[in-house]
Amino acid sequence: MHEILLINISGADKPGVTSTITDLLSRYDVNVLDIGQAVIHDTLTLGMVIEVPQELEASPVLKDVLFACHSMDMAVRFIPIDDTEYEEWVCSQGRDRYIVTLLARKITALHIAAVTRVVAQHDLNIDNLTRLSERISLSDQPRDQKACVELSVRGTPRDISQMRAQFLAVAGEMGVDIAFQKDNAYRRNRRLVCFDMDSTLIEAEVIDELAKAAGVGEQVAEITEQAMRGELDFTQSFKRRVSLLKGLSESVLVDIAETLPITEGAENLIKALKALGYKTAILSGGFTYFGKHLQRKLGIDYVYANDLAVEDGKVTGEVVGQVVDGKRKAELLKQLAEKEGLDLQQVIAVGDGANDLPMLNLAGLGIAFRAKPVVKENAEHSISELGLDGILYLLGVRDRDSEELLKRL
């Protein structure tokens, strides 16, 4: 009768441990049913589920493994697995899989405990837990420090909506970001990222900057804030704000464009996405003039925004053509996906305002970035604690991978 065993080996990491053990097992024609290895702070943990052929006894195999581990100063445990237990494990591989991503400037045990508590409450099993961020120096901690842990979980949540609400509550209370997404082929094969511009790619609302220059800053800022909170219809509020800019000199647009503050992580994110073969787009309720400026500076592929009418070097206070509102952003996202031959599940949308929700909810991965509360509550994912390059973690990209990509550019 065949025997199934779980072998757990641990000890100081050194070259040749896996090679030594598998070479030894090969002499007995052992079948490896499962294998996994991890190294944390130079300590190796190797696990294997093996099937000893029916014509052999396990004792000689275990004896040789035990001797080899002793020679390498490694600890080893053997756990027998009966056929019923093994078959239950095999059947569980058909269960849904999800990725939970925890992001913060610094991750503590309290953060991980809170996230894993929610996971356990919804009957999900953690298969893997991996650090995606680089190692942290205790003596040199930069202001833009990032930390990320990714959990691969398996099972069917009791209530996905309730679980997302719990994650959102934990994130708000602890000052972290938590993303929960299905682990499928689309997650690993996204190809288009559509960005809002104002307060997303740039840390400013351009129309507010123009209004300040025109002497109507407070009036426009109040209308902007109401629109971003979803309290006013975007198109009507936008036209009201633009009308207040009448008479502004075109030269002001040039000055503002040159001093736009790029959002933390935006440049690294765009470079990494380009290196990975992604297409990028700006879908903005702002102005084309500034979108084109960012396109040249960052290397964006597409820009769709509003054309600000200018005559005789002066802003007329009108918009040329159709206003790019929330509905229009979603339409443009869909059109770009079709143009690139992509399924909507392969598209990422990033924005901060209420007018971004239609495209955030249409995309396979919609991310509310440093967004208003109403937007965070209605978007499936949000990032508030890190810069835009935190999005790479949601794609499963490690720091060392993105650093390698940037070196090649």
mmCIF file of C-alpha atoms in Angstrom:
data_model
loop_
_atom_site.group_PDB
_atom_site.id
_atom_site.type_symbol
_atom_site.label_atom_id
_atom_site.label_comp_id
_atom_site.label_asym_id
_atom_site.label_seq_id
_atom_site.Cartn_x
_atom_site.Cartn_y
_atom_site.Cartn_z
ATOM 1 C CA MET A 1 0.000 0.000 0.000
ATOM 2 C CA HIS A 2 1.381 3.428 -0.908
ATOM 3 C CA GLU A 3 2.153 5.989 1.766
ATOM 4 C CA ILE A 4 1.646 9.758 1.645
ATOM 5 C CA LEU A 5 3.830 11.941 3.832
ATOM 6 C CA LEU A 6 4.308 15.624 4.525
ATOM 7 C CA ILE A 7 7.981 16.512 5.031
ATOM 8 C CA ASN A 8 8.766 19.843 6.729
ATOM 9 C CA ILE A 9 12.400 20.968 6.721
ATOM 10 C CA SER A 10 13.676 24.177 8.323
ATOM 11 C CA GLY A 11 16.969 25.791 9.216
ATOM 12 C CA ALA A 12 19.575 28.310 8.109
ATOM 13 C CA ASP A 13 19.330 28.982 4.388
ATOM 14 C CA LYS A 14 22.204 27.612 2.353
ATOM 15 C CA PRO A 15 22.724 26.477 -1.253
ATOM 16 C CA GLY A 16 21.835 22.904 -2.108
ATOM 17 C CA VAL A 17 19.180 22.011 0.483
ATOM 18 C CA THR A 18 16.362 21.399 -2.012
ATOM 19 C CA SER A 19 18.747 19.768 -4.460
ATOM 20 C CA THR A 20 20.090 17.368 -1.823
ATOM 21 C CA ILE A 21 16.662 16.284 -0.590
ATOM 22 C CA THR A 22 15.041 15.854 -4.013
ATOM 23 C CA ASP A 23 18.075 13.992 -5.346
ATOM 24 C CA LEU A 24 17.818 11.613 -2.408
ATOM 25 C CA LEU A 25 14.068 11.080 -2.952
ATOM 26 C CA SER A 26 14.637 10.415 -6.659
ATOM 27 C CA ARG A 27 16.585 7.284 -5.786
ATOM 28 C CA TYR A 28 13.375 5.820 -4.404
ATOM 29 C CA ASP A 29 11.246 6.932 -7.362
ATOM 30 C CA VAL A 30 9.162 9.097 -5.019
ATOM 31 C CA ASN A 31 6.261 11.105 -6.492
ATOM 32 C CA VAL A 32 6.194 14.753 -5.351
ATOM 33 C CA LEU A 33 2.516 15.743 -4.949
ATOM 34 C CA ASP A 34 3.101 19.254 -3.629
ATOM 35 C CA ILE A 35 6.091 21.430 -2.812
ATOM 36 C CA GLY A 36 6.670 24.891 -1.411
ATOM 37 C CA GLN A 37 9.655 26.824 -0.118
ATOM 38 C CA ALA A 38 10.120 30.188 1.610
ATOM 39 C CA VAL A 39 13.075 32.063 3.074
ATOM 40 C CA ILE A 40 12.517 34.653 5.820
ATOM 41 C CA HIS A 41 15.550 36.466 7.239
ATOM 42 C CA ASP A 42 17.938 33.738 5.979
ATOM 43 C CA THR A 43 15.829 30.968 7.522
ATOM 44 C CA LEU A 44 14.548 28.392 5.050
ATOM 45 C CA THR A 45 11.326 26.433 5.304
ATOM 46 C CA LEU A 46 10.785 23.651 2.764
ATOM 47 C CA GLY A 47 7.634 21.551 2.623
ATOM 48 C CA MET A 48 6.857 18.571 0.403
ATOM 49 C CA VAL A 49 3.980 16.147 0.151
ATOM 50 C CA ILE A 50 5.365 12.896 -1.254
ATOM 51 C CA GLU A 51 3.944 9.557 -2.309
ATOM 52 C CA VAL A 52 6.139 6.550 -1.590
ATOM 53 C CA PRO A 53 5.599 3.837 -4.251
ATOM 54 C CA GLN A 54 3.448 0.915 -3.203
ATOM 55 C CA GLU A 55 6.263 -1.628 -3.515
ATOM 56 C CA LEU A 56 8.480 0.295 -1.066
ATOM 57 C CA GLU A 57 8.329 1.033 2.631
ATOM 58 C CA ALA A 58 8.671 4.600 3.853
ATOM 59 C CA SER A 59 11.194 3.778 6.584
ATOM 60 C CA PRO A 60 14.358 3.752 4.409
ATOM 61 C CA VAL A 61 13.268 6.986 2.735
ATOM 62 C CA LEU A 62 12.670 8.720 6.061
ATOM 63 C CA LYS A 63 15.931 7.424 7.462
ATOM 64 C CA ASP A 64 17.939 8.852 4.562
ATOM 65 C CA VAL A 65 16.113 12.201 4.677
ATOM 66 C CA LEU A 66 16.680 12.420 8.425
ATOM 67 C CA PHE A 67 20.402 11.705 8.004
ATOM 68 C CA ALA A 68 20.745 14.259 5.176
ATOM 69 C CA CYS A 69 19.004 16.952 7.217
ATOM 70 C CA HIS A 70 21.191 16.211 10.227
ATOM 71 C CA SER A 71 24.291 16.568 8.026
ATOM 72 C CA MET A 72 23.047 19.992 6.864
ATOM 73 C CA ASP A 73 22.080 21.031 10.421
ATOM 74 C CA MET A 74 18.403 21.239 9.402
ATOM 75 C CA ALA A 75 15.355 20.255 11.440
ATOM 76 C CA VAL A 76 12.862 17.866 9.846
ATOM 77 C CA ARG A 77 9.361 16.604 10.659
ATOM 78 C CA PHE A 78 7.388 13.786 9.005
ATOM 79 C CA ILE A 79 3.585 13.836 9.088
ATOM 80 C CA PRO A 80 1.583 10.918 7.612
ATOM 81 C CA ILE A 81 -1.454 11.836 5.485
ATOM 82 C CA ASP A 82 -4.260 9.349 4.901
ATOM 83 C CA ASP A 83 -5.936 8.986 1.500
ATOM 84 C CA THR A 84 -9.190 10.620 2.575
ATOM 85 C CA GLU A 85 -7.415 13.707 3.898
ATOM 86 C CA TYR A 86 -5.354 13.924 0.725
ATOM 87 C CA GLU A 87 -8.393 13.661 -1.563
ATOM 88 C CA GLU A 88 -10.167 16.406 0.406
ATOM 89 C CA TRP A 89 -7.102 18.610 -0.171
ATOM 90 C CA VAL A 90 -7.174 17.823 -3.901
ATOM 91 C CA CYS A 91 -10.866 18.722 -4.141
ATOM 92 C CA SER A 92 -10.245 22.066 -2.432
ATOM 93 C CA GLN A 93 -8.109 23.284 -5.356
ATOM 94 C CA GLY A 94 -11.288 24.049 -7.289
ATOM 95 C CA ARG A 95 -12.360 26.674 -4.749
ATOM 96 C CA ASP A 96 -12.196 30.365 -5.592
ATOM 97 C CA ARG A 97 -8.953 32.180 -4.943
ATOM 98 C CA TYR A 98 -8.488 35.810 -4.002
ATOM 99 C CA ILE A 99 -5.639 38.224 -3.379
ATOM 100 C CA VAL A 100 -5.665 40.481 -0.327
ATOM 101 C CA THR A 101 -3.083 43.272 -0.526
ATOM 102 C CA LEU A 102 -2.113 45.240 2.574
ATOM 103 C CA LEU A 103 -0.307 48.539 1.904
ATOM 104 C CA ALA A 104 1.073 51.143 4.318
ATOM 105 C CA ARG A 105 4.147 53.236 5.063
ATOM 106 C CA LYS A 106 4.964 50.690 7.765
ATOM 107 C CA ILE A 107 3.204 47.377 8.448
ATOM 108 C CA THR A 108 2.856 46.160 12.024
ATOM 109 C CA ALA A 109 1.630 42.940 13.603
ATOM 110 C CA LEU A 110 -1.547 44.817 14.558
ATOM 111 C CA HIS A 111 -2.278 45.531 10.886
ATOM 112 C CA ILE A 112 -1.737 41.924 9.829
ATOM 113 C CA ALA A 113 -3.806 40.647 12.755
ATOM 114 C CA ALA A 114 -6.721 42.885 11.780
ATOM 115 C CA VAL A 115 -6.638 41.836 8.126
ATOM 116 C CA THR A 116 -6.262 38.126 8.812
ATOM 117 C CA ARG A 117 -9.062 38.314 11.390
ATOM 118 C CA VAL A 118 -11.453 39.494 8.689
ATOM 119 C CA VAL A 119 -10.168 36.761 6.365
ATOM 120 C CA ALA A 120 -10.813 34.104 9.010
ATOM 121 C CA GLN A 121 -14.272 35.475 9.838
ATOM 122 C CA HIS A 122 -15.269 34.827 6.231
ATOM 123 C CA ASP A 123 -13.985 31.233 6.238
ATOM 124 C CA LEU A 124 -11.073 31.885 3.892
ATOM 125 C CA ASN A 125 -7.817 29.933 4.158
ATOM 126 C CA ILE A 126 -4.474 31.673 3.660
ATOM 127 C CA ASP A 127 -2.322 29.680 1.230
ATOM 128 C CA ASN A 128 0.567 32.114 0.885
ATOM 129 C CA LEU A 129 1.708 35.323 2.539
ATOM 130 C CA THR A 130 4.400 37.284 0.713
ATOM 131 C CA ARG A 131 6.197 40.600 1.208
ATOM 132 C CA LEU A 132 6.248 42.578 -2.058
ATOM 133 C CA SER A 133 8.055 45.652 -0.737
ATOM 134 C CA GLU A 134 11.809 45.856 -0.344
ATOM 135 C CA ARG A 135 13.608 45.183 2.930
ATOM 136 C CA ILE A 136 13.411 48.060 5.413
ATOM 137 C CA SER A 137 16.489 49.636 6.982
ATOM 138 C CA LEU A 138 16.008 50.619 10.625
ATOM 139 C CA SER A 139 18.571 53.430 10.343
ATOM 140 C CA ASP A 140 17.429 54.977 7.069
ATOM 141 C CA GLN A 141 13.665 55.331 6.685
ATOM 142 C CA PRO A 142 12.720 57.749 3.874
ATOM 143 C CA ARG A 143 9.524 59.803 3.968
ATOM 144 C CA ASP A 144 8.160 57.937 0.950
ATOM 145 C CA GLN A 145 8.790 54.530 2.525
ATOM 146 C CA LYS A 146 6.444 51.784 1.310
ATOM 147 C CA ALA A 147 5.440 48.459 2.792
ATOM 148 C CA CYS A 148 3.254 45.775 1.233
ATOM 149 C CA VAL A 149 2.204 42.263 2.145
ATOM 150 C CA GLU A 150 0.178 40.093 -0.239
ATOM 151 C CA LEU A 151 -2.035 37.245 0.952
ATOM 152 C CA SER A 152 -3.261 34.519 -1.376
ATOM 153 C CA VAL A 153 -6.489 33.158 0.110
ATOM 154 C CA ARG A 154 -8.843 30.358 -0.860
ATOM 155 C CA GLY A 155 -12.540 29.725 -0.298
ATOM 156 C CA THR A 156 -15.942 31.351 -0.656
ATOM 157 C CA PRO A 157 -16.493 34.474 1.480
ATOM 158 C CA ARG A 158 -19.657 34.466 3.570
ATOM 159 C CA ASP A 159 -20.577 37.933 2.309
ATOM 160 C CA ILE A 160 -18.197 39.776 -0.045
ATOM 161 C CA SER A 161 -19.917 43.137 0.414
ATOM 162 C CA GLN A 162 -19.709 42.843 4.187
ATOM 163 C CA MET A 163 -16.085 41.760 3.986
ATOM 164 C CA ARG A 164 -15.165 44.755 1.793
ATOM 165 C CA ALA A 165 -16.915 47.038 4.275
ATOM 166 C CA GLN A 166 -14.907 45.480 7.105
ATOM 167 C CA PHE A 167 -11.655 45.961 5.197
ATOM 168 C CA LEU A 168 -12.592 49.598 4.505
ATOM 169 C CA ALA A 169 -13.302 50.152 8.208
ATOM 170 C CA VAL A 170 -9.981 48.590 9.227
ATOM 171 C CA ALA A 171 -8.147 50.688 6.632
ATOM 172 C CA GLY A 172 -9.739 53.882 7.920
ATOM 173 C CA GLU A 173 -9.073 53.113 11.575
ATOM 174 C CA MET A 174 -5.460 52.044 11.102
ATOM 175 C CA GLY A 175 -4.255 54.287 8.291
ATOM 176 C CA VAL A 176 -3.551 51.471 5.827
ATOM 177 C CA ASP A 177 -4.897 50.410 2.435
ATOM 178 C CA ILE A 178 -6.452 46.986 1.840
ATOM 179 C CA ALA A 179 -7.369 45.636 -1.586
ATOM 180 C CA PHE A 180 -9.358 42.464 -2.202
ATOM 181 C CA GLN A 181 -9.555 41.046 -5.715
ATOM 182 C CA LYS A 182 -10.244 37.741 -7.389
ATOM 183 C CA ASP A 183 -7.115 35.868 -8.415
ATOM 184 C CA ASN A 184 -7.704 34.929 -12.031
ATOM 185 C CA ALA A 185 -6.078 35.172 -15.458
ATOM 186 C CA TYR A 186 -7.340 38.739 -15.948
ATOM 187 C CA ARG A 187 -5.546 39.967 -12.827
ATOM 188 C CA ARG A 188 -2.256 38.804 -14.321
ATOM 189 C CA ASN A 189 -3.036 40.089 -17.809
ATOM 190 C CA ARG A 190 -4.211 43.687 -17.483
ATOM 191 C CA ARG A 191 -3.032 45.886 -20.334
ATOM 192 C CA LEU A 192 -4.591 49.378 -20.142
ATOM 193 C CA VAL A 193 -4.629 51.948 -17.316
ATOM 194 C CA CYS A 194 -6.932 54.974 -17.524
ATOM 195 C CA PHE A 195 -6.177 57.864 -15.173
ATOM 196 C CA ASP A 196 -8.119 60.854 -14.035
ATOM 197 C CA MET A 197 -5.790 63.879 -14.119
ATOM 198 C CA ASP A 198 -6.599 66.480 -11.451
ATOM 199 C CA SER A 199 -5.820 65.282 -7.899
ATOM 200 C CA THR A 200 -4.785 61.931 -9.379
ATOM 201 C CA LEU A 201 -1.833 62.287 -11.747
ATOM 202 C CA ILE A 202 -1.232 65.790 -10.412
ATOM 203 C CA GLU A 203 -1.643 67.103 -6.880
ATOM 204 C CA ALA A 204 -3.842 70.005 -7.927
ATOM 205 C CA GLU A 205 -7.188 70.928 -9.443
ATOM 206 C CA VAL A 206 -6.160 72.939 -12.509
ATOM 207 C CA ILE A 207 -9.422 74.817 -12.727
ATOM 208 C CA ASP A 208 -8.868 76.052 -9.168
ATOM 209 C CA GLU A 209 -5.384 77.281 -10.094
ATOM 210 C CA LEU A 210 -6.798 79.091 -13.132
ATOM 211 C CA ALA A 211 -9.518 80.593 -10.969
ATOM 212 C CA LYS A 212 -6.991 81.945 -8.496
ATOM 213 C CA ALA A 213 -5.157 83.647 -11.343
ATOM 214 C CA ALA A 214 -8.485 85.082 -12.560
ATOM 215 C CA GLY A 215 -9.376 86.353 -9.084
ATOM 216 C CA VAL A 216 -12.363 84.022 -8.640
ATOM 217 C CA GLY A 217 -10.612 81.304 -6.643
ATOM 218 C CA GLU A 218 -13.032 80.977 -3.736
ATOM 219 C CA GLN A 219 -16.111 80.857 -5.952
ATOM 220 C CA VAL A 220 -14.714 78.162 -8.210
ATOM 221 C CA ALA A 221 -13.176 76.112 -5.354
ATOM 222 C CA GLU A 222 -16.556 75.858 -3.627
ATOM 223 C CA ILE A 223 -18.270 74.658 -6.810
ATOM 224 C CA THR A 224 -15.414 72.183 -7.444
ATOM 225 C CA GLU A 225 -15.670 70.724 -3.957
ATOM 226 C CA GLN A 226 -19.438 70.275 -4.248
ATOM 227 C CA ALA A 227 -19.041 68.552 -7.616
ATOM 228 C CA MET A 228 -16.299 66.198 -6.372
ATOM 229 C CA ARG A 229 -18.506 65.201 -3.429
ATOM 230 C CA GLY A 230 -21.279 64.366 -5.873
ATOM 231 C CA GLU A 231 -23.548 67.135 -4.623
ATOM 232 C CA LEU A 232 -23.741 68.895 -8.022
ATOM 233 C CA ASP A 233 -24.149 67.641 -11.574
ATOM 234 C CA PHE A 234 -20.634 67.658 -13.004
ATOM 235 C CA THR A 235 -21.431 69.104 -16.440
ATOM 236 C CA GLN A 236 -23.486 72.005 -15.122
ATOM 237 C CA SER A 237 -20.989 72.787 -12.368
ATOM 238 C CA PHE A 238 -18.113 72.573 -14.831
ATOM 239 C CA LYS A 239 -19.675 75.063 -17.224
ATOM 240 C CA ARG A 240 -20.400 77.416 -14.307
ATOM 241 C CA ARG A 241 -16.778 77.301 -13.225
ATOM 242 C CA VAL A 242 -15.399 77.780 -16.734
ATOM 243 C CA SER A 243 -17.656 80.799 -17.295
ATOM 244 C CA LEU A 244 -15.942 82.501 -14.352
ATOM 245 C CA LEU A 245 -12.593 82.255 -16.173
ATOM 246 C CA LYS A 246 -13.677 84.579 -18.981
ATOM 247 C CA GLY A 247 -10.983 87.082 -19.880
ATOM 248 C CA LEU A 248 -8.054 85.132 -18.393
ATOM 249 C CA SER A 249 -4.829 85.509 -20.414
ATOM 250 C CA GLU A 250 -3.679 82.437 -22.335
ATOM 251 C CA SER A 251 -0.156 82.986 -20.968
ATOM 252 C CA VAL A 252 -1.428 81.912 -17.536
ATOM 253 C CA LEU A 253 -2.092 78.419 -18.905
ATOM 254 C CA VAL A 254 1.565 78.116 -19.909
ATOM 255 C CA ASP A 255 2.811 79.192 -16.470
ATOM 256 C CA ILE A 256 0.491 76.823 -14.599
ATOM 257 C CA ALA A 257 1.332 73.862 -16.844
ATOM 258 C CA GLU A 258 5.043 74.255 -16.135
ATOM 259 C CA THR A 259 4.534 74.193 -12.362
ATOM 260 C CA LEU A 260 1.999 71.374 -12.002
ATOM 261 C CA PRO A 261 2.980 69.151 -9.040
ATOM 262 C CA ILE A 262 3.229 65.538 -10.222
ATOM 263 C CA THR A 263 1.715 63.077 -7.741
ATOM 264 C CA GLU A 264 4.087 60.919 -5.697
ATOM 265 C CA GLY A 265 4.951 57.740 -7.575
ATOM 266 C CA ALA A 266 3.324 58.780 -10.869
ATOM 267 C CA GLU A 267 6.505 58.914 -12.922
ATOM 268 C CA ASN A 268 7.802 55.573 -11.654
ATOM 269 C CA LEU A 269 4.396 53.976 -12.196
ATOM 270 C CA ILE A 270 4.092 55.138 -15.817
ATOM 271 C CA LYS A 271 7.651 54.047 -16.615
ATOM 272 C CA ALA A 272 7.080 50.612 -15.084
ATOM 273 C CA LEU A 273 3.758 50.187 -16.908
ATOM 274 C CA LYS A 274 5.368 51.082 -20.226
ATOM 275 C CA ALA A 275 8.166 48.588 -19.593
ATOM 276 C CA LEU A 276 5.532 45.919 -18.886
ATOM 277 C CA GLY A 277 3.739 46.679 -22.162
ATOM 278 C CA TYR A 278 0.733 48.566 -20.785
ATOM 279 C CA LYS A 279 -1.065 51.362 -22.606
ATOM 280 C CA THR A 280 -1.951 54.428 -20.561
ATOM 281 C CA ALA A 281 -4.616 57.099 -20.953
ATOM 282 C CA ILE A 282 -5.783 60.317 -19.326
ATOM 283 C CA LEU A 283 -9.572 60.553 -19.136
ATOM 284 C CA SER A 284 -10.122 63.901 -17.506
ATOM 285 C CA GLY A 285 -12.869 66.326 -16.680
ATOM 286 C CA GLY A 286 -10.088 68.911 -16.765
ATOM 287 C CA PHE A 287 -8.519 70.551 -19.787
ATOM 288 C CA THR A 288 -6.809 69.064 -22.836
ATOM 289 C CA TYR A 289 -4.038 71.681 -22.747
ATOM 290 C CA PHE A 290 -2.758 70.355 -19.428
ATOM 291 C CA GLY A 291 -3.426 66.724 -20.357
ATOM 292 C CA LYS A 292 -1.208 67.117 -23.432
ATOM 293 C CA HIS A 293 1.483 68.685 -21.263
ATOM 294 C CA LEU A 294 1.436 65.623 -18.991
ATOM 295 C CA GLN A 295 1.349 63.338 -21.999
ATOM 296 C CA ARG A 296 4.643 64.775 -23.226
ATOM 297 C CA LYS A 297 6.200 64.768 -19.763
ATOM 298 C CA LEU A 298 5.160 61.278 -18.645
ATOM 299 C CA GLY A 299 4.772 59.424 -21.943
ATOM 300 C CA ILE A 300 1.009 58.832 -21.793
ATOM 301 C CA ASP A 301 -0.504 57.148 -24.866
ATOM 302 C CA TYR A 302 -3.967 58.755 -25.002
ATOM 303 C CA VAL A 303 -5.505 61.999 -23.732
ATOM 304 C CA TYR A 304 -9.211 62.832 -23.616
ATOM 305 C CA ALA A 305 -10.296 65.990 -21.794
ATOM 306 C CA ASN A 306 -12.137 69.286 -22.343
ATOM 307 C CA ASP A 307 -11.054 71.920 -24.850
ATOM 308 C CA LEU A 308 -10.979 75.360 -23.277
ATOM 309 C CA ALA A 309 -12.002 77.986 -25.842
ATOM 310 C CA VAL A 310 -9.428 80.760 -26.363
ATOM 311 C CA GLU A 311 -9.797 83.756 -28.700
ATOM 312 C CA ASP A 312 -7.337 86.593 -29.211
ATOM 313 C CA GLY A 313 -5.177 85.264 -26.377
ATOM 314 C CA LYS A 314 -8.042 85.288 -23.882
ATOM 315 C CA VAL A 315 -10.182 82.519 -22.354
ATOM 316 C CA THR A 316 -13.772 82.943 -23.553
ATOM 317 C CA GLY A 317 -15.396 81.175 -20.605
ATOM 318 C CA GLU A 318 -16.753 78.395 -22.825
ATOM 319 C CA VAL A 319 -15.920 74.758 -23.540
ATOM 320 C CA VAL A 320 -15.567 73.463 -27.091
ATOM 321 C CA GLY A 321 -17.455 70.241 -27.835
ATOM 322 C CA GLN A 322 -18.830 67.604 -25.480
ATOM 323 C CA VAL A 323 -17.945 67.903 -21.799
ATOM 324 C CA VAL A 324 -16.016 64.909 -20.455
ATOM 325 C CA ASP A 325 -18.144 63.996 -17.453
ATOM 326 C CA GLY A 326 -18.439 60.697 -15.580
ATOM 327 C CA LYS A 327 -20.589 59.044 -18.239
ATOM 328 C CA ARG A 328 -18.245 60.170 -21.003
ATOM 329 C CA LYS A 329 -15.211 58.815 -19.132
ATOM 330 C CA ALA A 330 -16.821 55.378 -18.971
ATOM 331 C CA GLU A 331 -17.650 55.549 -22.695
ATOM 332 C CA LEU A 332 -14.078 56.510 -23.550
ATOM 333 C CA LEU A 333 -12.675 53.717 -21.402
ATOM 334 C CA LYS A 334 -14.850 51.214 -23.217
ATOM 335 C CA GLN A 335 -13.837 52.618 -26.614
ATOM 336 C CA LEU A 336 -10.137 52.415 -25.753
ATOM 337 C CA ALA A 337 -10.516 48.820 -24.577
ATOM 338 C CA GLU A 338 -12.156 47.927 -27.888
ATOM 339 C CA LYS A 339 -9.477 49.787 -29.836
ATOM 340 C CA GLU A 340 -6.731 47.868 -28.021
ATOM 341 C CA GLY A 341 -8.602 44.564 -28.385
ATOM 342 C CA LEU A 342 -9.012 44.132 -24.628
ATOM 343 C CA ASP A 343 -11.698 42.764 -22.376
ATOM 344 C CA LEU A 344 -12.880 45.322 -19.802
ATOM 345 C CA GLN A 345 -11.475 43.011 -17.122
ATOM 346 C CA GLN A 346 -8.020 43.854 -18.506
ATOM 347 C CA VAL A 347 -8.512 47.576 -17.862
ATOM 348 C CA ILE A 348 -7.532 49.532 -14.747
ATOM 349 C CA ALA A 349 -9.160 52.882 -13.915
ATOM 350 C CA VAL A 350 -7.808 55.330 -11.339
ATOM 351 C CA GLY A 351 -9.536 58.459 -10.035
ATOM 352 C CA ASP A 352 -10.514 60.460 -6.987
ATOM 353 C CA GLY A 353 -13.858 62.171 -7.660
ATOM 354 C CA ALA A 354 -17.520 61.225 -7.918
ATOM 355 C CA ASN A 355 -17.337 61.731 -11.700
ATOM 356 C CA ASP A 356 -14.748 58.921 -11.817
ATOM 357 C CA LEU A 357 -17.064 56.285 -10.331
ATOM 358 C CA PRO A 358 -18.629 55.194 -13.648
ATOM 359 C CA MET A 359 -15.233 54.282 -15.108
ATOM 360 C CA LEU A 360 -13.965 52.830 -11.799
ATOM 361 C CA ASN A 361 -16.959 50.493 -11.664
ATOM 362 C CA LEU A 362 -16.692 49.566 -15.344
ATOM 363 C CA ALA A 363 -12.997 48.607 -15.287
ATOM 364 C CA GLY A 364 -11.774 45.214 -14.168
ATOM 365 C CA LEU A 365 -9.749 46.970 -11.479
ATOM 366 C CA GLY A 366 -11.130 50.345 -10.332
ATOM 367 C CA ILE A 367 -8.994 52.231 -7.815
ATOM 368 C CA ALA A 368 -10.131 55.262 -5.834
ATOM 369 C CA PHE A 369 -6.881 57.161 -5.291
ATOM 370 C CA ARG A 370 -6.694 59.512 -2.292
ATOM 371 C CA ALA A 371 -10.390 59.907 -2.907
ATOM 372 C CA LYS A 372 -13.343 61.549 -1.227
ATOM 373 C CA PRO A 373 -15.181 59.277 1.286
ATOM 374 C CA VAL A 374 -18.189 58.793 -1.009
ATOM 375 C CA VAL A 375 -15.859 57.578 -3.776
ATOM 376 C CA LYS A 376 -13.926 55.196 -1.518
ATOM 377 C CA GLU A 377 -17.182 53.711 -0.251
ATOM 378 C CA ASN A 378 -18.478 53.063 -3.769
ATOM 379 C CA ALA A 379 -15.274 51.856 -5.429
ATOM 380 C CA GLU A 380 -14.061 48.291 -4.960
ATOM 381 C CA HIS A 381 -10.453 49.321 -4.271
ATOM 382 C CA SER A 382 -8.736 52.356 -2.860
ATOM 383 C CA ILE A 383 -5.235 53.658 -2.173
ATOM 384 C CA SER A 384 -4.844 56.591 0.191
ATOM 385 C CA GLU A 385 -1.656 55.966 2.167
ATOM 386 C CA LEU A 386 0.891 55.463 -0.641
ATOM 387 C CA GLY A 387 1.727 57.163 -3.923
ATOM 388 C CA LEU A 388 0.459 56.093 -7.330
ATOM 389 C CA ASP A 389 3.191 53.475 -7.699
ATOM 390 C CA GLY A 390 1.400 51.543 -4.959
ATOM 391 C CA ILE A 391 -0.815 50.339 -7.826
ATOM 392 C CA LEU A 392 2.048 48.064 -8.895
ATOM 393 C CA TYR A 393 1.531 46.053 -5.717
ATOM 394 C CA LEU A 394 -2.075 45.375 -6.732
ATOM 395 C CA LEU A 395 -0.659 43.871 -9.922
ATOM 396 C CA GLY A 396 1.632 41.631 -7.870
ATOM 397 C CA VAL A 397 4.796 43.513 -8.903
ATOM 398 C CA ARG A 398 7.547 43.433 -6.287
ATOM 399 C CA ASP A 399 9.809 46.394 -5.578
ATOM 400 C CA ARG A 400 12.812 44.544 -6.902
ATOM 401 C CA ASP A 401 10.924 43.807 -10.133
ATOM 402 C CA SER A 402 9.909 47.442 -10.680
ATOM 403 C CA GLU A 403 13.446 48.613 -9.876
ATOM 404 C CA GLU A 404 14.788 46.232 -12.506
ATOM 405 C CA LEU A 405 12.265 47.530 -15.035
ATOM 406 C CA LEU A 406 13.251 51.144 -14.380
ATOM 407 C CA LYS A 407 16.958 50.337 -14.825
ATOM 408 C CA ARG A 408 16.250 49.072 -18.330
ATOM 409 C CA LEU A 409 14.627 52.322 -19.467
#
